[in-house]
Coordinates of C-alpha atoms and ligand atoms in Angstrom, one line a residue:
M24 CA 198.8 82.5 -46.6
S25 CA 197.0 79.9 -44.5
I26 CA 193.4 80.7 -43.5
T27 CA 194.3 81.0 -39.8
K28 CA 197.2 83.3 -40.6
E29 CA 195.1 85.6 -42.7
I30 CA 192.3 85.7 -40.2
T31 CA 194.8 86.4 -37.4
R32 CA 196.3 89.2 -39.5
S33 CA 192.8 90.7 -40.0
L34 CA 191.8 90.4 -36.3
D35 CA 195.1 91.9 -35.2
A36 CA 194.8 94.8 -37.6
A37 CA 191.2 95.4 -36.4
E38 CA 192.3 95.4 -32.7
R39 CA 195.3 97.6 -33.4
L40 CA 193.5 100.3 -35.5
N41 CA 190.2 100.4 -33.6
P42 CA 191.3 102.7 -30.8
E43 CA 192.1 105.3 -33.5
L44 CA 189.4 104.6 -36.1
N45 CA 186.5 103.2 -34.0
S46 CA 185.2 101.3 -37.1
F47 CA 184.3 98.1 -35.2
L48 CA 181.8 97.9 -32.4
S49 CA 182.8 94.3 -31.7
I50 CA 185.6 92.1 -32.8
E51 CA 184.9 88.4 -32.6
S52 CA 188.3 86.7 -32.3
D53 CA 187.5 83.4 -30.8
P54 CA 184.7 82.2 -33.1
A55 CA 186.6 83.6 -36.1
L56 CA 189.7 81.7 -35.3
K57 CA 187.7 78.5 -34.5
T58 CA 186.0 78.7 -37.9
A59 CA 189.4 79.4 -39.6
K60 CA 190.8 76.2 -38.1
E61 CA 187.8 74.1 -39.1
L62 CA 187.9 75.4 -42.6
E63 CA 191.6 74.7 -42.9
A64 CA 191.0 71.1 -41.8
N65 CA 188.6 70.3 -44.5
N66 CA 189.3 70.1 -48.2
D67 CA 186.0 71.3 -49.6
H68 CA 186.2 73.9 -52.3
L69 CA 184.2 76.9 -51.1
P70 CA 183.9 80.1 -53.2
L71 CA 184.9 82.5 -50.4
K72 CA 186.9 80.1 -48.2
G73 CA 188.8 82.0 -45.6
L74 CA 187.6 85.5 -46.6
A75 CA 187.6 87.8 -43.6
I76 CA 184.5 89.9 -43.7
A77 CA 183.1 92.8 -41.5
V78 CA 179.4 93.2 -41.1
K79 CA 177.5 96.4 -40.4
D80 CA 175.9 96.3 -36.9
N81 CA 172.3 96.4 -38.3
I82 CA 172.6 93.0 -39.9
C83 CA 171.8 90.1 -37.6
T84 CA 174.6 87.7 -36.8
K85 CA 173.8 84.7 -34.5
G86 CA 175.3 85.0 -31.1
M87 CA 176.9 88.4 -31.8
Q88 CA 175.7 91.8 -30.9
T89 CA 173.5 93.7 -33.3
T90 CA 173.2 97.2 -31.9
C91 CA 172.2 99.3 -35.0
G92 CA 174.5 101.9 -33.5
S93 CA 171.8 102.6 -30.9
R94 CA 171.6 102.6 -27.1
I95 CA 168.2 101.0 -27.4
L96 CA 169.9 97.8 -28.7
A97 CA 173.1 98.1 -26.9
N98 CA 172.9 94.7 -25.3
Y99 CA 170.9 92.9 -28.1
K100 CA 172.4 89.7 -29.5
A101 CA 170.7 88.3 -32.5
H102 CA 169.6 84.7 -32.3
F103 CA 169.7 84.0 -36.0
D104 CA 171.9 85.0 -39.0
A105 CA 170.6 87.3 -41.7
T106 CA 170.2 85.3 -45.0
A107 CA 173.2 87.2 -46.5
V108 CA 175.4 86.3 -43.5
E109 CA 174.2 82.7 -43.5
R110 CA 175.1 82.4 -47.2
L111 CA 178.5 84.0 -46.6
K112 CA 179.3 81.5 -43.9
Q113 CA 178.2 78.6 -46.1
A114 CA 180.6 79.9 -48.7
G115 CA 183.5 79.8 -46.3
A116 CA 183.7 83.5 -45.4
I117 CA 184.4 84.4 -41.7
V118 CA 182.8 87.3 -39.9
I119 CA 185.5 89.0 -37.9
G120 CA 183.3 91.7 -36.3
K121 CA 180.5 94.1 -36.4
T122 CA 180.9 97.6 -37.7
N123 CA 180.0 101.0 -36.3
M124 CA 177.3 103.0 -38.1
D125 CA 174.9 106.0 -37.8
E126 CA 172.1 105.1 -35.4
F127 CA 169.6 102.9 -37.3
A128 CA 171.4 103.8 -40.5
M129 CA 170.2 107.4 -40.3
G130 CA 173.0 109.7 -41.3
S131 CA 175.7 110.5 -43.8
S132 CA 178.7 111.0 -41.5
N133 CA 178.6 108.4 -38.8
E134 CA 178.2 111.1 -36.2
T135 CA 174.9 109.8 -35.1
S136 CA 176.2 106.5 -33.7
A137 CA 175.6 106.1 -30.0
F138 CA 179.1 104.6 -29.7
G139 CA 181.2 107.4 -31.0
E140 CA 182.2 108.6 -34.4
V141 CA 184.2 106.6 -36.9
K142 CA 187.4 108.4 -38.2
N143 CA 188.3 108.6 -41.9
P144 CA 191.7 106.8 -42.3
W145 CA 192.7 109.3 -45.0
D146 CA 192.4 112.1 -42.4
T147 CA 191.2 111.4 -38.9
T148 CA 189.8 114.9 -38.5
R149 CA 187.2 114.0 -41.1
V150 CA 184.1 111.9 -41.3
P151 CA 184.1 108.6 -43.2
G152 CA 180.6 109.2 -44.6
G153 CA 177.7 107.2 -43.5
S154 CA 175.7 105.5 -42.5
S155 CA 177.9 102.4 -43.2
G156 CA 181.1 104.3 -42.3
G157 CA 182.5 101.5 -40.1
S158 CA 182.3 99.0 -42.9
A159 CA 183.8 101.5 -45.4
V160 CA 186.7 102.2 -43.0
A161 CA 187.2 98.5 -42.3
V162 CA 187.9 98.0 -46.0
A163 CA 189.7 101.3 -46.6
S164 CA 192.1 100.8 -43.7
G165 CA 193.2 97.3 -45.0
V166 CA 191.5 95.3 -42.2
V167 CA 189.3 93.3 -44.6
K168 CA 188.9 93.1 -48.4
A169 CA 185.1 93.1 -48.2
A170 CA 182.3 94.2 -45.9
L171 CA 178.5 94.3 -45.8
G172 CA 176.7 97.6 -45.3
S173 CA 173.2 98.7 -45.8
E174 CA 171.7 101.2 -48.2
T175 CA 168.5 103.1 -47.9
G176 CA 169.6 106.2 -49.7
G177 CA 173.3 106.0 -50.4
S178 CA 174.8 104.6 -47.2
V179 CA 177.2 102.3 -48.9
R180 CA 178.1 104.3 -52.0
Q181 CA 178.6 107.7 -50.2
P182 CA 181.1 106.4 -47.5
A183 CA 182.8 104.3 -50.2
A184 CA 183.4 107.5 -52.2
L185 CA 184.7 109.3 -49.1
C186 CA 187.0 106.5 -48.1
G187 CA 188.4 105.5 -51.5
V188 CA 186.9 102.0 -51.8
V189 CA 184.2 100.4 -54.0
G190 CA 180.6 100.5 -52.8
F191 CA 177.7 98.8 -54.3
K192 CA 173.9 98.8 -53.9
P193 CA 172.0 96.0 -55.7
T194 CA 168.7 96.1 -57.6
Y195 CA 165.9 96.1 -54.9
G196 CA 165.1 92.5 -54.3
R197 CA 168.5 91.1 -55.5
I198 CA 169.7 90.4 -51.9
S199 CA 167.4 89.2 -49.2
R200 CA 166.6 91.7 -46.5
Y201 CA 165.9 89.0 -44.0
G202 CA 167.9 89.8 -40.9
L203 CA 168.6 93.4 -41.9
V204 CA 167.0 95.6 -39.2
A205 CA 164.4 97.6 -41.1
F206 CA 164.8 101.4 -41.5
A207 CA 162.6 102.1 -44.6
S208 CA 161.6 98.7 -46.0
S209 CA 160.8 99.8 -49.5
L210 CA 164.2 101.5 -49.9
D211 CA 166.4 99.2 -47.8
N212 CA 169.0 97.0 -49.3
I213 CA 172.1 95.1 -48.1
G214 CA 175.1 96.6 -49.9
I215 CA 178.7 95.5 -50.4
F216 CA 182.0 97.2 -50.0
G217 CA 185.2 95.9 -51.6
R218 CA 188.7 97.0 -52.3
T219 CA 187.9 96.2 -55.9
T220 CA 184.9 95.5 -58.0
K221 CA 186.0 91.9 -58.1
N222 CA 185.6 91.6 -54.3
V223 CA 182.1 92.9 -54.6
A224 CA 181.2 90.6 -57.5
E225 CA 182.4 87.6 -55.6
V226 CA 180.4 88.4 -52.5
L227 CA 177.2 89.2 -54.5
S228 CA 177.4 85.9 -56.4
V229 CA 177.1 84.2 -53.0
I230 CA 174.5 86.2 -51.2
A231 CA 172.2 87.2 -54.0
G232 CA 169.0 85.4 -55.0
R233 CA 165.5 84.5 -53.9
D234 CA 164.9 83.8 -50.2
E235 CA 161.7 82.5 -48.9
H236 CA 162.1 84.6 -45.7
D237 CA 161.8 87.8 -47.8
S238 CA 158.8 88.0 -50.1
T239 CA 160.3 91.0 -51.8
S240 CA 163.4 89.1 -52.9
G241 CA 163.4 88.4 -56.6
A242 CA 163.3 85.0 -58.2
V243 CA 165.9 86.1 -60.8
A244 CA 168.9 84.0 -61.9
V245 CA 172.2 84.8 -60.2
P246 CA 175.1 84.5 -62.6
D247 CA 178.7 84.2 -61.5
F248 CA 179.3 87.9 -61.5
A249 CA 183.0 87.7 -61.1
A250 CA 183.4 85.3 -64.0
G251 CA 181.9 87.8 -66.4
L252 CA 184.1 90.8 -65.3
E253 CA 186.4 90.8 -68.3
H254 CA 183.6 91.1 -70.8
P255 CA 184.6 94.0 -73.1
I256 CA 182.9 97.3 -72.6
A257 CA 183.8 99.0 -75.9
G258 CA 180.7 100.2 -77.6
K259 CA 178.7 100.7 -74.4
T260 CA 176.7 103.9 -74.1
I261 CA 177.0 106.0 -71.0
G262 CA 174.3 108.4 -70.2
I263 CA 175.4 111.7 -68.6
P264 CA 172.7 113.8 -66.8
R265 CA 174.6 117.1 -67.2
A266 CA 172.0 119.1 -65.4
L267 CA 173.1 117.4 -62.2
F268 CA 176.7 118.6 -62.6
G269 CA 175.9 122.2 -61.6
E270 CA 175.2 124.0 -58.4
G271 CA 176.3 122.5 -55.1
L272 CA 179.0 120.2 -56.7
D273 CA 182.6 120.7 -55.5
A274 CA 184.8 121.9 -58.4
E275 CA 187.4 119.2 -57.9
V276 CA 184.8 116.5 -57.7
R277 CA 183.3 117.8 -61.0
D278 CA 186.8 117.8 -62.7
S279 CA 187.6 114.3 -61.5
V280 CA 184.3 112.9 -62.7
L281 CA 184.5 114.7 -66.0
R282 CA 188.0 113.1 -66.4
A283 CA 186.5 109.7 -65.6
I284 CA 184.0 110.3 -68.5
E285 CA 187.0 110.9 -70.8
N286 CA 188.7 107.7 -69.5
F287 CA 185.6 105.7 -70.4
K288 CA 185.7 107.2 -73.9
D289 CA 189.3 106.0 -74.1
L290 CA 188.1 102.6 -73.3
G291 CA 185.8 102.7 -76.3
C292 CA 182.5 103.8 -74.7
K293 CA 180.2 106.4 -76.2
T294 CA 178.4 109.1 -74.2
V295 CA 175.0 110.5 -74.6
D296 CA 173.3 113.4 -72.7
I297 CA 170.3 112.3 -70.8
E298 CA 167.8 113.9 -68.5
L299 CA 166.5 112.8 -65.2
P300 CA 164.1 115.6 -64.7
Y301 CA 162.6 114.4 -61.4
A302 CA 166.0 113.7 -59.8
K303 CA 165.9 117.2 -58.2
Y304 CA 163.0 116.1 -56.1
G305 CA 164.8 113.0 -54.9
I306 CA 165.9 114.3 -51.5
A307 CA 162.5 115.7 -50.7
V308 CA 160.7 112.5 -51.7
Y309 CA 163.2 110.3 -49.9
Y310 CA 162.9 112.2 -46.6
I311 CA 159.2 111.8 -46.7
I312 CA 159.0 108.2 -47.6
A313 CA 162.0 107.1 -45.5
T314 CA 160.9 108.9 -42.4
A315 CA 157.3 107.6 -42.8
E316 CA 158.5 104.0 -43.0
A317 CA 161.0 104.5 -40.2
S318 CA 158.3 105.8 -37.8
S319 CA 156.4 102.6 -38.4
N320 CA 159.4 100.2 -38.3
L321 CA 160.9 101.7 -35.2
A322 CA 157.6 101.4 -33.2
R323 CA 158.8 97.9 -32.3
F324 CA 161.5 99.2 -30.0
D325 CA 159.4 99.8 -26.9
G326 CA 161.3 98.1 -24.1
V327 CA 159.2 95.0 -24.2
R328 CA 160.8 92.7 -26.7
Y329 CA 164.2 93.9 -27.5
G330 CA 167.2 95.4 -25.8
F331 CA 167.1 98.3 -23.5
R332 CA 164.3 99.0 -21.0
A333 CA 164.3 102.2 -19.0
E334 CA 164.4 101.8 -15.2
D335 CA 162.0 103.2 -12.7
A336 CA 159.0 103.3 -15.1
H337 CA 156.3 101.4 -13.3
E338 CA 153.4 101.8 -15.7
L339 CA 153.2 100.6 -19.3
R340 CA 152.9 103.9 -21.1
K341 CA 155.6 105.5 -19.0
M342 CA 157.9 102.6 -19.7
Y343 CA 157.4 102.9 -23.5
F344 CA 157.9 106.7 -23.3
K345 CA 161.0 106.6 -21.0
T346 CA 162.6 103.7 -22.9
R347 CA 162.3 105.5 -26.3
E348 CA 163.3 108.9 -24.7
E349 CA 166.5 107.4 -23.3
G350 CA 167.2 104.8 -25.9
F351 CA 167.0 106.8 -29.1
G352 CA 169.3 109.6 -30.2
A353 CA 168.3 113.0 -31.6
E354 CA 168.4 112.1 -35.3
V355 CA 166.3 109.0 -34.8
K356 CA 163.7 111.0 -32.8
R357 CA 163.7 113.7 -35.5
R358 CA 162.9 111.1 -38.2
I359 CA 160.2 109.4 -36.1
M360 CA 158.5 112.8 -35.6
L361 CA 158.8 113.8 -39.3
G362 CA 157.5 110.3 -40.3
T363 CA 154.5 110.4 -38.0
Y364 CA 153.8 114.0 -39.2
V365 CA 153.7 113.1 -42.9
L366 CA 151.5 110.1 -42.2
S367 CA 149.1 111.9 -39.9
S368 CA 145.5 112.2 -41.3
G369 CA 145.6 115.9 -42.0
Y370 CA 148.9 115.8 -44.0
Y371 CA 148.9 112.3 -45.5
D372 CA 147.7 113.5 -49.0
A373 CA 149.8 116.6 -49.0
Y374 CA 153.1 114.8 -48.2
Y375 CA 153.1 111.0 -48.1
S376 CA 150.7 110.3 -51.0
K377 CA 152.3 113.0 -53.1
A378 CA 155.8 111.7 -52.5
Q379 CA 154.7 108.3 -53.6
K380 CA 153.5 109.7 -56.9
V381 CA 156.8 111.6 -57.5
R382 CA 158.7 108.4 -56.6
A383 CA 156.9 106.7 -59.5
L384 CA 158.1 109.6 -61.8
V385 CA 161.7 109.3 -60.5
K386 CA 161.5 105.6 -61.4
Q387 CA 160.1 106.4 -64.8
D388 CA 163.0 108.8 -65.4
Y389 CA 165.4 105.8 -65.2
I390 CA 163.2 103.6 -67.4
N391 CA 163.2 106.4 -70.1
A392 CA 167.0 107.0 -69.7
F393 CA 167.8 103.3 -70.2
Q394 CA 166.2 103.4 -73.6
K395 CA 169.1 105.6 -74.6
C396 CA 172.1 104.3 -72.6
D397 CA 173.5 101.2 -70.9
V398 CA 174.6 102.9 -67.7
I399 CA 174.3 106.4 -66.2
L400 CA 177.4 108.2 -64.8
T401 CA 177.3 110.9 -62.0
P402 CA 179.4 111.9 -59.1
T403 CA 178.7 109.8 -56.0
A404 CA 178.8 112.6 -53.4
P405 CA 178.8 116.4 -53.9
G406 CA 182.1 116.8 -52.0
T407 CA 185.0 115.0 -50.3
A408 CA 185.1 114.0 -46.7
F409 CA 184.2 116.9 -44.4
E410 CA 185.4 117.7 -41.0
F411 CA 183.6 116.5 -37.9
G412 CA 180.8 118.8 -36.8
A413 CA 180.7 120.7 -40.1
K414 CA 177.1 119.7 -40.9
T415 CA 175.7 118.5 -37.6
A416 CA 173.9 121.7 -36.8
D417 CA 172.1 121.8 -40.2
P418 CA 170.2 118.6 -41.0
I419 CA 169.4 119.8 -44.5
A420 CA 173.1 120.3 -45.4
M421 CA 173.7 116.8 -44.1
Y422 CA 170.8 115.4 -46.1
L423 CA 172.1 117.0 -49.3
N424 CA 175.1 114.6 -49.3
D425 CA 172.8 112.0 -50.7
I426 CA 171.7 114.1 -53.7
F427 CA 173.3 111.8 -56.2
T428 CA 172.5 108.5 -54.5
V429 CA 168.9 108.6 -53.2
S430 CA 167.2 108.3 -56.6
A431 CA 168.6 104.9 -57.3
N432 CA 167.0 103.7 -54.0
L433 CA 163.7 105.4 -54.9
A434 CA 163.7 103.7 -58.3
G435 CA 165.2 100.3 -57.1
V436 CA 168.0 100.2 -59.7
P437 CA 171.6 99.0 -59.0
A438 CA 174.5 101.4 -58.6
I439 CA 178.2 101.3 -57.8
S440 CA 180.7 103.9 -56.6
V441 CA 184.3 103.5 -57.7
P442 CA 187.3 105.6 -56.7
C443 CA 188.3 108.1 -59.4
G444 CA 191.1 110.1 -57.9
L445 CA 192.2 112.3 -55.0
S446 CA 191.5 115.9 -54.3
S447 CA 194.3 118.5 -53.9
E448 CA 194.0 117.8 -50.1
G449 CA 194.6 114.1 -50.8
L450 CA 191.0 113.0 -50.1
P451 CA 189.3 110.3 -52.2
I452 CA 186.6 111.1 -54.8
G453 CA 184.1 108.6 -56.2
V454 CA 182.3 108.2 -59.5
Q455 CA 178.9 106.5 -59.6
L456 CA 177.6 104.2 -62.3
V457 CA 173.9 103.4 -62.2
G458 CA 172.6 100.3 -64.1
D459 CA 169.3 99.1 -65.4
F460 CA 167.2 96.8 -63.2
W461 CA 169.0 93.4 -62.6
A462 CA 171.9 94.5 -64.9
E463 CA 174.6 94.2 -62.2
S464 CA 176.8 92.1 -64.5
E465 CA 177.1 95.0 -66.9
L466 CA 177.6 97.5 -64.1
F467 CA 180.5 95.4 -62.7
Q468 CA 182.1 95.0 -66.2
M469 CA 182.1 98.8 -66.6
A470 CA 183.5 99.4 -63.1
H471 CA 186.1 96.7 -63.4
A472 CA 187.4 98.0 -66.8
Y473 CA 187.7 101.5 -65.4
E474 CA 189.4 100.3 -62.3
N475 CA 191.9 98.2 -64.3
A476 CA 192.9 101.3 -66.3
H477 CA 192.8 103.8 -63.5
S478 CA 193.2 102.2 -60.1
L479 CA 193.7 104.4 -57.1
D480 CA 197.2 103.4 -56.0
A481 CA 197.5 105.7 -53.0
K482 CA 196.8 104.3 -49.6
P483 CA 195.3 106.2 -46.6
A484 CA 197.5 107.5 -43.8
I485 CA 196.2 104.8 -41.5
Y486 CA 196.5 101.4 -43.2
A487 CA 197.1 97.9 -42.0
S488 CA 199.8 96.4 -44.2
Ligands
LIG516 N1 172.0 109.4 -45.4 C1 170.7 108.9 -45.7 C2 169.9 109.0 -44.5 O1 170.3 109.6 -43.6 C3 170.8 107.5 -46.2 C4 171.0 106.5 -45.2 C5 171.1 105.1 -45.7 O2 171.2 104.9 -46.9 N2 170.9 104.2 -44.8 O3 168.8 108.6 -44.4

């Protein structure tokens, strides 16, 4: 198919499905078609030439809106491209639009977006997961083959699992965060959705690597991740933290993940029981560190420099107050309050400083585990997609959705979620593989081999052919 035809197909599908799914906050037809024509007219070989891509709306895209799913940035247009976006464009990919998300990436269901909820294409009465639900749905519904999301505690892997696509979070520092609007800087990563692991590997090969605009990006060699995918996985050792397979885990999810373990054995892998003793503190530690960093990062939204400014506030402090009161939603306010509380002088040692110590122990768990195994396997999410409203009244129940994903962010290790079947209600289930620092190649080889043998052939009810 010609580039223009493929981009037209993608844009049409996005326009057609959006009234029902609400996965895009903006669809950028004119610039996308213009670039498609330009690319078609030149003969350069580019690695992602003509690939339609959707980008989460907290990643800056020059001249396009970047709202972070928030009223406070409703009219904000970025004046530069995030490094990841710039590299994608240089490789010939075409951004077709910006995707809906939980406000400032805070949430696990997309219900905190200021611009309405995203629907799961497998069952539109259910959430797509979050916070990168729009990007997950853009891939799951067949609009694009790949999309960018962001990960602070599971926001790519969890919606990937709930929508039946592949979702990947890199080693911290693998992908530049320049142009990713900060939520919790020590945990934030740009992540990638793909229909297959190969889609993810191709995108990572292009966007990874040191960037002088982000001092935390690693000067680590970037291999061609897609070229190494067929490397045999027989003989690899998979660590299973069985203690995490107990309470709170849906029985069908457990069965599906246990079946995936057997499937890996059939592919020649060995398994070993491991322990991640501090993983059970992951959620508590995450919600202290993430909120502390968020309260500081979000201080910049005060009505002076960016986006929304409240009207009828004629004095500086009133203007700050009213802008933030009107501009932020309830979950963002909750996080800012929690964050300022754990950082306040009376409580700093009891909460923030203690959480940092436990974070170091969570990381040490992984370092110890990787002495015994090549990758670690767990469920991605404790259940399948839930109904809208099911957890909105209980923030803790919502936070527990990230129980299997947050510790990889706390430790900084890479992880991927791959579809591993459907529940009896026909809802997707994901299995998570966690890799050692910078060992993305190995992670992709494992995911790819599994996918080749056990791909999810079913399509969601809403799918653009
Ligand atoms: N669901 C988690 C939260 O609400 C993780 C979000 C994320 O990874 N951005 O903070």
